[in-house]
Amino acid sequence: MTQSLSRRDFLKLGGAAAAALAAGSFLPPRAAQAARDAGLLDANGDGYIPSMCEMCVWRCGLIAKVKDGRVVKLDGNPEHPHSKGNLCPRGQAGLMNTYDPDRVLTPLIRVGRRGEGKFRKASWEEALDLTASKMLEIKEKYGAEAMVFSTTHCLTQQQFENIMYAFGSPNYGTQRSLCFNAMITAFLLTYGIEEPARNYENVEFILMVGRNMMEAISTSETSELSHAIDRGAKLVYLDPRYTKTASKAAEWIPIRPGADSAFLLAMINVIVLNDLADCEFVKQYTVGCDGIQDAMRRYTPEWAEKITGVPADTIERIAREYAAAKHCALAHPGWRTSNFVNSFQTERAIATLNALSGNVLIEGGCLSTDVTEEGSGLAKPPQPPYPRMSALRLDGTPWKYPLVPLKLGVFQELRDAIITGEPYQAHGWFISRQNPIQALPDRNKTLEAFAKMDFVATVDIIMNDTAWYSDVVLPEASYLERYDPLLPVDGKAYIRQPVIEPQGEAKSALWIYKQLSERLGIGDYFQYTDEEDYIRQQLKPLGVSLEEVKEKGYAEMPEEEKNGEITFNTPSGKIELYSETLKNAGFSPWPTWEEPPAPAENEFYLLTGKVAQHTQFGTQNNQLLHKYSDEPRLWMNAKIAADRGLADGDWVEVTSKVGRANIRLLATEAIRSDCVYMAPGYGHLSKGLTTAFGLGASDSVLHETYTDPISGGQALSQTFVKVKKTADGPAETPKPLYLGE
Ligand SMILES: Nc1nc2c(c(=O)[nH]1)N[C@H]1C(S)=C(S)[C@@H](COP(=O)(O)OP(=O)(O)OC[C@H]3O[C@@H](n4cnc5c(=O)[nH]c(N)nc54)[C@H](O)[C@@H]3O)O[C@H]1N2
Ligand SMILES: Nc1nc2c(c(=O)[nH]1)N[C@H]1C(S)=C(S)[C@@H](COP(=O)(O)OP(=O)(O)OC[C@H]3O[C@@H](n4cnc5c(=O)[nH]c(N)nc54)[C@H](O)[C@@H]3O)O[C@H]1N2
Ligand code: SF4
Ligand SMILES: [Mo]
């Protein structure tokens, strides 16, 4: 948009020219004044600045090398526990997130029809005035709850929530129900904590259920797993696909999708009926040790073999190996556990397996539930309490989904309620750091929801698909150009600070939200003068200066006090293998088998899953990452492809109940015969992404919407597709849709 360098032009550039572009030397040098003031840069604008990556939500610590006022290299900060000196490929390509020629660098106001992509540049004054007046108009006409707010986890999430709750709306969409609701609710109900920490130091046996750690990267944990494997730990990996993690595993179990809980329940059966559990631990710390044998009796390995396709003796052997490793066994909780409507049960079984191995409280055990809410040592600006809200939440929590924590919510249900207008009609949507048009299942349905809106505003750094369909686009400064609030990790509070000055008119979210709040009449919730003042207020109780933090990259925090008493934050104070809460809500109190739907004879399970070089739907336009990406293709088992007369590289049409996509075929042995796989993040609608537009196809177009009734998770593997050869090329998709006026 702002500068036109097409993908083809970029590929034509030689290595040196590409490197020069990557280093931003087309752009004027803009070394960060704050870094100069802190003495981190010399007079020439050269130096090293500690900050934090934002290419994904793991947020590794980084050190940016600045030369002549431009960022030229990003490296992992050895002093940060998430990076330990390393950045993954996306993190290393992060300078191109800042220097992307498609960056949106001024506020934009739509002038054409929604989806047509016609915008005019506007001043911040005008764009913020317009956004505030539209939001207030909606509030006046329909009530504050008619404004929907959505964002993905970010360091300014609390300020985002301040706008939403102070404005008076309970309608909150986050990425969580598309991601980890099953894991979080299962661990909350079983252990009373959201997500236990993993400890690989002594691990001998690791069971991973669709957690593709070698591609869906968390730099520190991915390297901890690698080191554990290097020193002989055994990894057993369940995935219908042969991923990079499968290639590092001692055993790859190509399980039938949706059948994981049958496999795990049979493991529990073997362990409890043969008295292989850590009895002392189980008796002392869990509820349910009396009844578990009876509850699990029917889940024999022979029973599970029929469901999972895994031989009974393999399941039995793996259960015995797991139990033999005792507290050095780890059943990994997983991350994106939004696969089927029974994914909560998979997670309950995983939670149970960990308790049975006694790995939880013991020194050196592989799972730690001793995870306290971090950050209590930091202060924040004062603010009044939020106004009372009485409107029902459109996403059905808690009135339809009683066990889904309010902060997780059920985003896909919120989207559906916008379309049905039940229990009431929403009219406006404020979005930040999120691309719901691609992230939610069934893209056409999401576009239908957008068509219902009187007003949509999006805060992003590039013209993502959601911005493309918005009325106002507010450009945030990139993560290398701004401050965010400090992030506490393992007893230290880390800083994100500008490495260069923001380009164009881009501003930090701390600035944007404060400006908007003042126009909305809720400025009391934003009592800071600027970004540095916000951080200074955070640092006050620590007695550390901002200057010191800028230089070191972090501030030490006082150790959190622990009372030494071992209880779990569940109703019984113990680990609840048997849950009265689940029973009272009308669900099985034990982990249980629930048969998910399966594809018909001529259909395939459609799988999704991350690739190492991209983050979800937001990095395909990054020219450095693009350069190293394979062309996105539909994986199909090579034998099945041959049986159907399909050859590698053929164009195929993939159809589900809700959508259609054309994509090239990859015939491979690395997938089960009843599955196909598409990488997420392609088939963008926005022509404002000149590198990514026209590449591949979107799996979100195909995904059907199904919700796990207990956790509220979207069932992303529960879409079944037909595949046939087509002469049509990529021109069929993506197909821009214009929405109303
Ligand atoms: N490079 C990179 N790293 C990332 C991200 C990224 O976008 N890119 N995103 C981050 C985020 S937000 C998340 S949530 C994590 C996600 O990390 P993961 O939890 O590993 O999630 P995915 O990669 O989405 O899916 C993992 C695997 O699940 C398999 N699968 C699908 N259905 C089933 C099933 O029914 N059973 C079993 N056993 N397996 C199944 C898929 O084939 C896929 O290989 O990654 C994080 N790290
Ligand atoms: N088909 C399919 N659907 C999925 C998944 C899948 O694997 N396949 N995965 C699910 C999972 S695990 C998750 S977590 C969700 C993720 O869903 P989303 O959070 O919607 O996905 P992202 O692509 O990470 O969107 C991030 C947006 O933030 C923008 N952005 C990047 N940096 C900044 C910044 O500094 N400031 C601002 N304001 N914006 C910025 C990006 O341009 C992008 O538009 O998707 C879920 N949906
Ligand atoms: S895992 Fe990679 S992309 Fe995510 S924060 Fe770390 S370096 Fe950045
Ligand atoms: Mo996620």
Short mmCIF file of C-alpha atoms in Angstrom, two decimals, residues 31-42 46-50 483 495 497-498 501 532 536 545-553:
data_model
loop_
_atom_site.label_atom_id
_atom_site.label_comp_id
_atom_site.label_asym_id
_atom_site.label_seq_id
_atom_site.Cartn_x
_atom_site.Cartn_y
_atom_site.Cartn_z
CA ALA A 31 17.42 5.80 16.12
CA ALA A 32 15.28 5.91 19.23
CA GLN A 33 15.81 9.09 21.18
CA ALA A 34 15.04 7.29 24.43
CA ALA A 35 17.86 4.82 23.76
CA ARG A 36 20.23 7.69 22.96
CA ASP A 37 19.22 9.39 26.21
CA ALA A 38 19.92 6.17 28.11
CA GLY A 39 23.40 6.03 26.60
CA LEU A 40 22.64 2.83 24.66
CA LEU A 41 23.51 4.41 21.30
CA ASP A 42 26.54 6.44 20.35
CA ASP A 46 25.08 2.62 16.77
CA GLY A 47 24.58 0.31 19.71
CA TYR A 48 22.73 -2.59 21.32
CA ILE A 49 19.32 -2.30 22.97
CA PRO A 50 17.62 -4.97 25.09
CA TYR A 483 7.18 0.95 24.83
CA ILE A 495 11.03 -4.04 29.28
CA GLN A 497 11.50 -0.25 24.60
CA PRO A 498 11.82 1.55 21.29
CA GLU A 501 11.49 5.97 16.57
CA GLU A 532 7.62 6.34 30.26
CA ARG A 536 7.88 4.63 36.09
CA SER A 545 14.86 3.79 37.89
CA LEU A 546 13.57 3.54 34.33
CA GLU A 547 17.06 4.44 33.11
CA GLU A 548 18.52 1.40 34.84
CA VAL A 549 15.85 -0.87 33.34
CA LYS A 550 16.41 0.53 29.86
CA GLU A 551 20.08 -0.34 30.11
CA LYS A 552 19.76 -3.76 31.75
CA GLY A 553 16.55 -4.80 30.04
#
